[in-house]
Tab-separated table of C-alpha atoms and ligand atoms in Angstrom:
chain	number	residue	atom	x	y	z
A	1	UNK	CA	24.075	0.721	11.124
A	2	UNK	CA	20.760	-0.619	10.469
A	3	UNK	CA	19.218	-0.254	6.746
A	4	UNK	CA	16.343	1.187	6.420
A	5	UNK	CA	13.144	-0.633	5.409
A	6	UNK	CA	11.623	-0.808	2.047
A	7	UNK	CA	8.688	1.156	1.237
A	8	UNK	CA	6.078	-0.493	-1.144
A	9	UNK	CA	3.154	1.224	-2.488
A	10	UNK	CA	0.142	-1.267	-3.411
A	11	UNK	CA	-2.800	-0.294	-5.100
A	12	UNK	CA	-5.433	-1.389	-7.001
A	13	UNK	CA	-9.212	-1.385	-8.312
A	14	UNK	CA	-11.216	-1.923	-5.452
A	15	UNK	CA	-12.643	-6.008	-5.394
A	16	UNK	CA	-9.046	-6.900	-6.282
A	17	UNK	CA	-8.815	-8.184	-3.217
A	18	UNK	CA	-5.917	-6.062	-1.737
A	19	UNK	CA	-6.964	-6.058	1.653
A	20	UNK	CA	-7.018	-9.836	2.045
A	21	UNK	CA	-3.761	-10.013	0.264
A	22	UNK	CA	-2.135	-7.591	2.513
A	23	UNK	CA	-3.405	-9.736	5.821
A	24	UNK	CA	-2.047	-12.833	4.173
A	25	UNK	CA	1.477	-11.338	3.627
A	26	UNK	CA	1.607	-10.179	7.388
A	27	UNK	CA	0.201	-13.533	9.059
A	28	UNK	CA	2.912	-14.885	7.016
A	29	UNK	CA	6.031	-12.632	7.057
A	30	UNK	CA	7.420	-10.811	10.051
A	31	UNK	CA	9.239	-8.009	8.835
A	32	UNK	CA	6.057	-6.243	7.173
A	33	UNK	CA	4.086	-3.232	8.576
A	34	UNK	CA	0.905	-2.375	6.867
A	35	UNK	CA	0.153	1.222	7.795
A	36	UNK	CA	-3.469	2.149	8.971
A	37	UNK	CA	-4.926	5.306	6.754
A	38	UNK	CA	-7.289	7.991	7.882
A	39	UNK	CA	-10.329	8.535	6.658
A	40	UNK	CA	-13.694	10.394	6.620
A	41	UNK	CA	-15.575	7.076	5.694
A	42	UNK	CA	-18.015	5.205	7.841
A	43	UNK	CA	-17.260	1.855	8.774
A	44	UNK	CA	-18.315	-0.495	6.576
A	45	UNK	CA	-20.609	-3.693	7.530
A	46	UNK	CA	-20.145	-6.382	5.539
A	47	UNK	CA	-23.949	-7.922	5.011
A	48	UNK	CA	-22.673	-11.745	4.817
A	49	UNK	CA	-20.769	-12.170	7.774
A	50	UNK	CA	-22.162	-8.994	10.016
A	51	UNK	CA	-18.232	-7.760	10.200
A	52	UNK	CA	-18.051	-4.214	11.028
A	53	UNK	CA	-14.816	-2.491	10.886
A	54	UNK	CA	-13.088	-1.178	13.532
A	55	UNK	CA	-11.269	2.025	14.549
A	56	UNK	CA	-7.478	1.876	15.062
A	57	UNK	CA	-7.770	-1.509	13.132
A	58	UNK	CA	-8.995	-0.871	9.530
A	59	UNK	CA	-8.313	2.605	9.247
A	60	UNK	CA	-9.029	5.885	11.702
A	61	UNK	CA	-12.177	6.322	11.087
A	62	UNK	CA	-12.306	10.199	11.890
A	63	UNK	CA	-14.033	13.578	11.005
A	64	UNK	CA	-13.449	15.852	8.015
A	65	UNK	CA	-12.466	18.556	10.468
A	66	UNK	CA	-10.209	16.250	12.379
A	67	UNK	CA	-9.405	15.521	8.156
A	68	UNK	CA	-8.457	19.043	7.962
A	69	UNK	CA	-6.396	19.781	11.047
A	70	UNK	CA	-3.963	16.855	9.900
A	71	UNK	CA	-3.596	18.348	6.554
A	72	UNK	CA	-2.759	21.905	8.307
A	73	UNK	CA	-0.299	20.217	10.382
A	74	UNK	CA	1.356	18.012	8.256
A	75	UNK	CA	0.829	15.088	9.513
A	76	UNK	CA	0.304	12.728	6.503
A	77	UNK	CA	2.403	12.099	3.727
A	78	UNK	CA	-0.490	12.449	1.076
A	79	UNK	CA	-4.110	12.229	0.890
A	80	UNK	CA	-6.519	12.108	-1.572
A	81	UNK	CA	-10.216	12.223	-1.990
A	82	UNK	CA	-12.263	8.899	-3.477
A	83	UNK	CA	-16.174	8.945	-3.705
A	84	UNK	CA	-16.403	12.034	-1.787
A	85	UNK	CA	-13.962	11.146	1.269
A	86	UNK	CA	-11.003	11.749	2.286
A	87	UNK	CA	-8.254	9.022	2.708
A	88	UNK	CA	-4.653	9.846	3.748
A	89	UNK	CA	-1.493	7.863	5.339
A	90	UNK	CA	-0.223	9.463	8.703
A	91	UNK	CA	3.179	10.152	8.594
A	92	UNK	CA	5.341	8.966	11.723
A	93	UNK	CA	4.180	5.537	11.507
A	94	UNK	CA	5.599	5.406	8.252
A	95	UNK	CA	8.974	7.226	8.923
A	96	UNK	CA	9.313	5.480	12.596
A	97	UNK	CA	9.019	1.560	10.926
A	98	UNK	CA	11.064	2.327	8.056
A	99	UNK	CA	13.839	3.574	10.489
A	100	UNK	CA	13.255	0.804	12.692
A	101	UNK	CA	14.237	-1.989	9.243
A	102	UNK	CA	10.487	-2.647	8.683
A	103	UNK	CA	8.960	-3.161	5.204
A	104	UNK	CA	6.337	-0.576	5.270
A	105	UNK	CA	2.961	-1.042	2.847
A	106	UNK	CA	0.642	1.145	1.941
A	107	UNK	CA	-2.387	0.208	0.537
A	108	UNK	CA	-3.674	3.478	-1.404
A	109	UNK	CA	-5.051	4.616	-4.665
A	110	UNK	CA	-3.599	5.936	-7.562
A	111	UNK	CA	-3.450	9.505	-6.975
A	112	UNK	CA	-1.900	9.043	-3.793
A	113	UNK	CA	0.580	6.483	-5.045
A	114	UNK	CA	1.658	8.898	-7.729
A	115	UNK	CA	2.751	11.668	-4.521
A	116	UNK	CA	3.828	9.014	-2.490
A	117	UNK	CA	6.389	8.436	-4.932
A	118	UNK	CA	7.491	11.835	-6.065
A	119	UNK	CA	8.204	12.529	-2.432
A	120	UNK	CA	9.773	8.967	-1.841
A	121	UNK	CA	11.929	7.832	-4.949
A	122	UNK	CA	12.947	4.812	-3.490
A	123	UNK	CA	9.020	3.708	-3.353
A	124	UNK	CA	8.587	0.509	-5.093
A	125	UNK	CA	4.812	0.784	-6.639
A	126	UNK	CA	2.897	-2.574	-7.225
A	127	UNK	CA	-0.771	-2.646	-9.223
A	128	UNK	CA	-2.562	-5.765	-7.918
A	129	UNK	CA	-5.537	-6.932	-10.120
A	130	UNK	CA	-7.784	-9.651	-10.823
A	131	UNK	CA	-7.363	-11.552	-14.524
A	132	UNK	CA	-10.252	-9.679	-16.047
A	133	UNK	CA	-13.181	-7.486	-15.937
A	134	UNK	CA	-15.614	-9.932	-15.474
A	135	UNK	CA	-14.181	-11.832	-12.476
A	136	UNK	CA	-13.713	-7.651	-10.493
A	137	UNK	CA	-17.655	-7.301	-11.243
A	138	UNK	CA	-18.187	-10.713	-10.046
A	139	UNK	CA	-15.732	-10.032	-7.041
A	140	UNK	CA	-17.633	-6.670	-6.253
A	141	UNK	CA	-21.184	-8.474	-5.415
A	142	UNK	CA	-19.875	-11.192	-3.969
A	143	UNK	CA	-18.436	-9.556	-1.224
A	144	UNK	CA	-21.626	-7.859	-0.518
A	145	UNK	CA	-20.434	-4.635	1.312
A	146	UNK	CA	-21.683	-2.268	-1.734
A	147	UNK	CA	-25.610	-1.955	-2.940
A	148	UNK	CA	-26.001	-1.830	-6.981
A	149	UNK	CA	-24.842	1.829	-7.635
A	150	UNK	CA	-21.863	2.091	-5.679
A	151	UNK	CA	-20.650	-0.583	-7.359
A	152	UNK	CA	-21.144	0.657	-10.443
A	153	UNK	CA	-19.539	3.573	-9.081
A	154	UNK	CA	-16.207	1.412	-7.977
A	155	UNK	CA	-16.693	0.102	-11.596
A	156	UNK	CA	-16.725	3.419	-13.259
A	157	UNK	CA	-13.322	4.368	-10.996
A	158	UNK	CA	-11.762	1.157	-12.440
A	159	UNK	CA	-11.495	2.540	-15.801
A	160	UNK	CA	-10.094	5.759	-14.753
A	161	UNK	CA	-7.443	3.589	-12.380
A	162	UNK	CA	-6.994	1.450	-14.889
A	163	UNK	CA	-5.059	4.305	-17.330
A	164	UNK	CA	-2.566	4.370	-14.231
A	165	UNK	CA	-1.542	0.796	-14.667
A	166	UNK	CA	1.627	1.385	-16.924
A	167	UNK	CA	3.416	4.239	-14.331
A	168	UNK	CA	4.011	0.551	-11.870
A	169	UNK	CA	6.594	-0.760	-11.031
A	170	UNK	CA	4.989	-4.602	-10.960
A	171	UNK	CA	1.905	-5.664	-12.194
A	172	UNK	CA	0.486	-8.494	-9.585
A	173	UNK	CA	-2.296	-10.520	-11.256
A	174	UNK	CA	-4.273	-12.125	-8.110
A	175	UNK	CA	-5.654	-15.381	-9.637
A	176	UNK	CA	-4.787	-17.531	-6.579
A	177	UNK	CA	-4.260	-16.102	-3.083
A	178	UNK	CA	-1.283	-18.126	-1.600
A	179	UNK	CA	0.921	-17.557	-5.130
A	180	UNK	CA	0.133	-13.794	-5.183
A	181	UNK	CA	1.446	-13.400	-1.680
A	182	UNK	CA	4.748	-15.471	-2.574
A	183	UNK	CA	5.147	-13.369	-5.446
A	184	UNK	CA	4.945	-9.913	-3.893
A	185	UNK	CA	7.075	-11.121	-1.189
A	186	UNK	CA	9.179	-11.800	-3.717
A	187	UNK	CA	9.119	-8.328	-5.236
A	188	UNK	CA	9.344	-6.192	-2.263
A	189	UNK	CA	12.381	-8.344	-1.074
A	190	UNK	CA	13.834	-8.222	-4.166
A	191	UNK	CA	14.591	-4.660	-4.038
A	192	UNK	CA	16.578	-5.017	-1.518
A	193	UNK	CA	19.825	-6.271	-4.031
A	194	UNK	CA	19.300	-2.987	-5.711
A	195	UNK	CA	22.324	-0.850	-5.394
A	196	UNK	CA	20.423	2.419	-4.197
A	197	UNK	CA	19.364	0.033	-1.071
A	198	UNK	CA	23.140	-1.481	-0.464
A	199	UNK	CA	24.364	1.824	-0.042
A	200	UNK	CA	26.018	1.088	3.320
A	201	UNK	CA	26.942	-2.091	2.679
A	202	UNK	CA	28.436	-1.347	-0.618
A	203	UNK	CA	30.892	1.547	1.201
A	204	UNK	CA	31.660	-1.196	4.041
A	205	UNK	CA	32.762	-3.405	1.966
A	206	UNK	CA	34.997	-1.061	-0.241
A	207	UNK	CA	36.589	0.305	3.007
A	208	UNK	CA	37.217	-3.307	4.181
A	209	UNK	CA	38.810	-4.312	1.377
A	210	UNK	CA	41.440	-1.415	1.020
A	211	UNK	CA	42.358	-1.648	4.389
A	212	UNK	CA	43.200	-5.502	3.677
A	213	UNK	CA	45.221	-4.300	0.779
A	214	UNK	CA	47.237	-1.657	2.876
A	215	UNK	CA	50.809	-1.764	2.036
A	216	UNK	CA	50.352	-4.308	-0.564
B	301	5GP	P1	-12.082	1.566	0.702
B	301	5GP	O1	-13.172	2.570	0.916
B	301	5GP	O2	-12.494	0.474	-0.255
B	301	5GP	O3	-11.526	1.030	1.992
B	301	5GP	O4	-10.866	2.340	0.002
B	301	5GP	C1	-11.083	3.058	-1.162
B	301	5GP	C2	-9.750	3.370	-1.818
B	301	5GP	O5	-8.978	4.248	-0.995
B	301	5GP	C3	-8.895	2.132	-2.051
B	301	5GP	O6	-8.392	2.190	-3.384
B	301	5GP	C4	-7.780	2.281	-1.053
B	301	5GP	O7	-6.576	1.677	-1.515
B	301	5GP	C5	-7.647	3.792	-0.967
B	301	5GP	N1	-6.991	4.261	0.244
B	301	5GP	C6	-7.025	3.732	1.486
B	301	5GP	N2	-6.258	4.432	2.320
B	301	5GP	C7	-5.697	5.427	1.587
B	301	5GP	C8	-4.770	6.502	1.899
B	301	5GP	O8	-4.281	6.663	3.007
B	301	5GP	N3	-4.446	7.337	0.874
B	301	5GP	C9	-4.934	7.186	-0.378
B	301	5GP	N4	-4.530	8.046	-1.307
B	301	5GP	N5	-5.794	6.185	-0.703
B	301	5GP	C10	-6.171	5.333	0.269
């Protein structure tokens, strides 16, 4: 029997740099699936390099209506609503890699992460951010995707996020890019030694054994 995959929860204050993080981990581990949200965004441009980003890729860039229906139909395992949009992880994807041994991420925000792991126990949760206030406001305008207010609106959400911190699992400091990655490879991987993951191995190996012992 194959064990299932681990599911890992990552979120953070946006300008933590989660996104490049999570494309590091997969261009260097196999065994990851990063799962694509919905959302009732628009695409963002990013006004240094002229990147836009793209359907299917970056997210699902779809309608609040379109929203709506896959609420109604259950289709995602929880949504939640950030500077007036929606955002919300489909559900098969999910369900489908973990069955398949994947280690699943999802890259969402704290309200989300909280339901995510009231439905999923087993969720390990894991709060990446950068070494201090100053460097996420420098962070923010570099990346140059977000005029003056919105970032002082991302700002603003930081504080609120940041009261979330102590309900995770792993606090993931992301000074340097190439150390963070090790280390929450490290973490997610780590989980699986815990007993509630061995579950089939653990029974395996107790059968095997008596059976060696029959008759002894
Ligand atoms: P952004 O607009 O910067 O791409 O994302 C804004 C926030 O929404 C980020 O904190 C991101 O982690 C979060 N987010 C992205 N997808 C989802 C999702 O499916 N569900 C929830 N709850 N949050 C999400």
């Amino acid at each position: 029997m194959k064990e299932k995959g681990i599911l890992t929860v990552v979120s953070g204050f946006s300008g933590a740099g989660k996104g490049t993080l999570m494309k590091r981990l997969c261009a260097r581990y196999d065994n990851y699936a990063l799962s694509i949200s919905a959302t009732t965004r628009k695409p963002r441009v990013n006004k240094t390099t002229g990147e836009c980003e793209v359907d299917g890729v970056d997210y699902f860039f779809i309608d609040k209506a379109e929203f709506e229906n896959m609420i109604d139909n259950d289709q995602l395992i929880e949504y939640a609503s950030y500077q007036d949009n929606y955002y919300g992880t489909p559900k098969k994807y999910v369900e489908d890699m973990l069955a398949d041994g994947r280690d699943v991420i999802l890259e969402i925000e704290v309200q989300g992460a909280g339901k995510v792991k009231a439905k999923l126990p087993d969720t390990v949760r894991v709060f990446v951010t950068p070494p201090s206030a100053a460097e996420l406001s420098r962070r923010l305008i570099n990346r140059g995707t977000e005029d003056e207010s919105q970032i002082r609106g991302r700002l603003r959400r930081a504080t609120e996020e940041a009261e979330y911190m102590p309900a995770y699992d792993y606090i993931l400091i992301n000074d340097d890019l190439e150390s963070t990655v090790d280390r929450l490879h490290s973490i997610i991987q780590s989980q699986k030694s815990k007993t509630n993951f061995c579950e089939h191995m653990i029974s395996e190996i107790t059968n095997d054994l008596k059976e060696h012992m029959k008759g002894d």
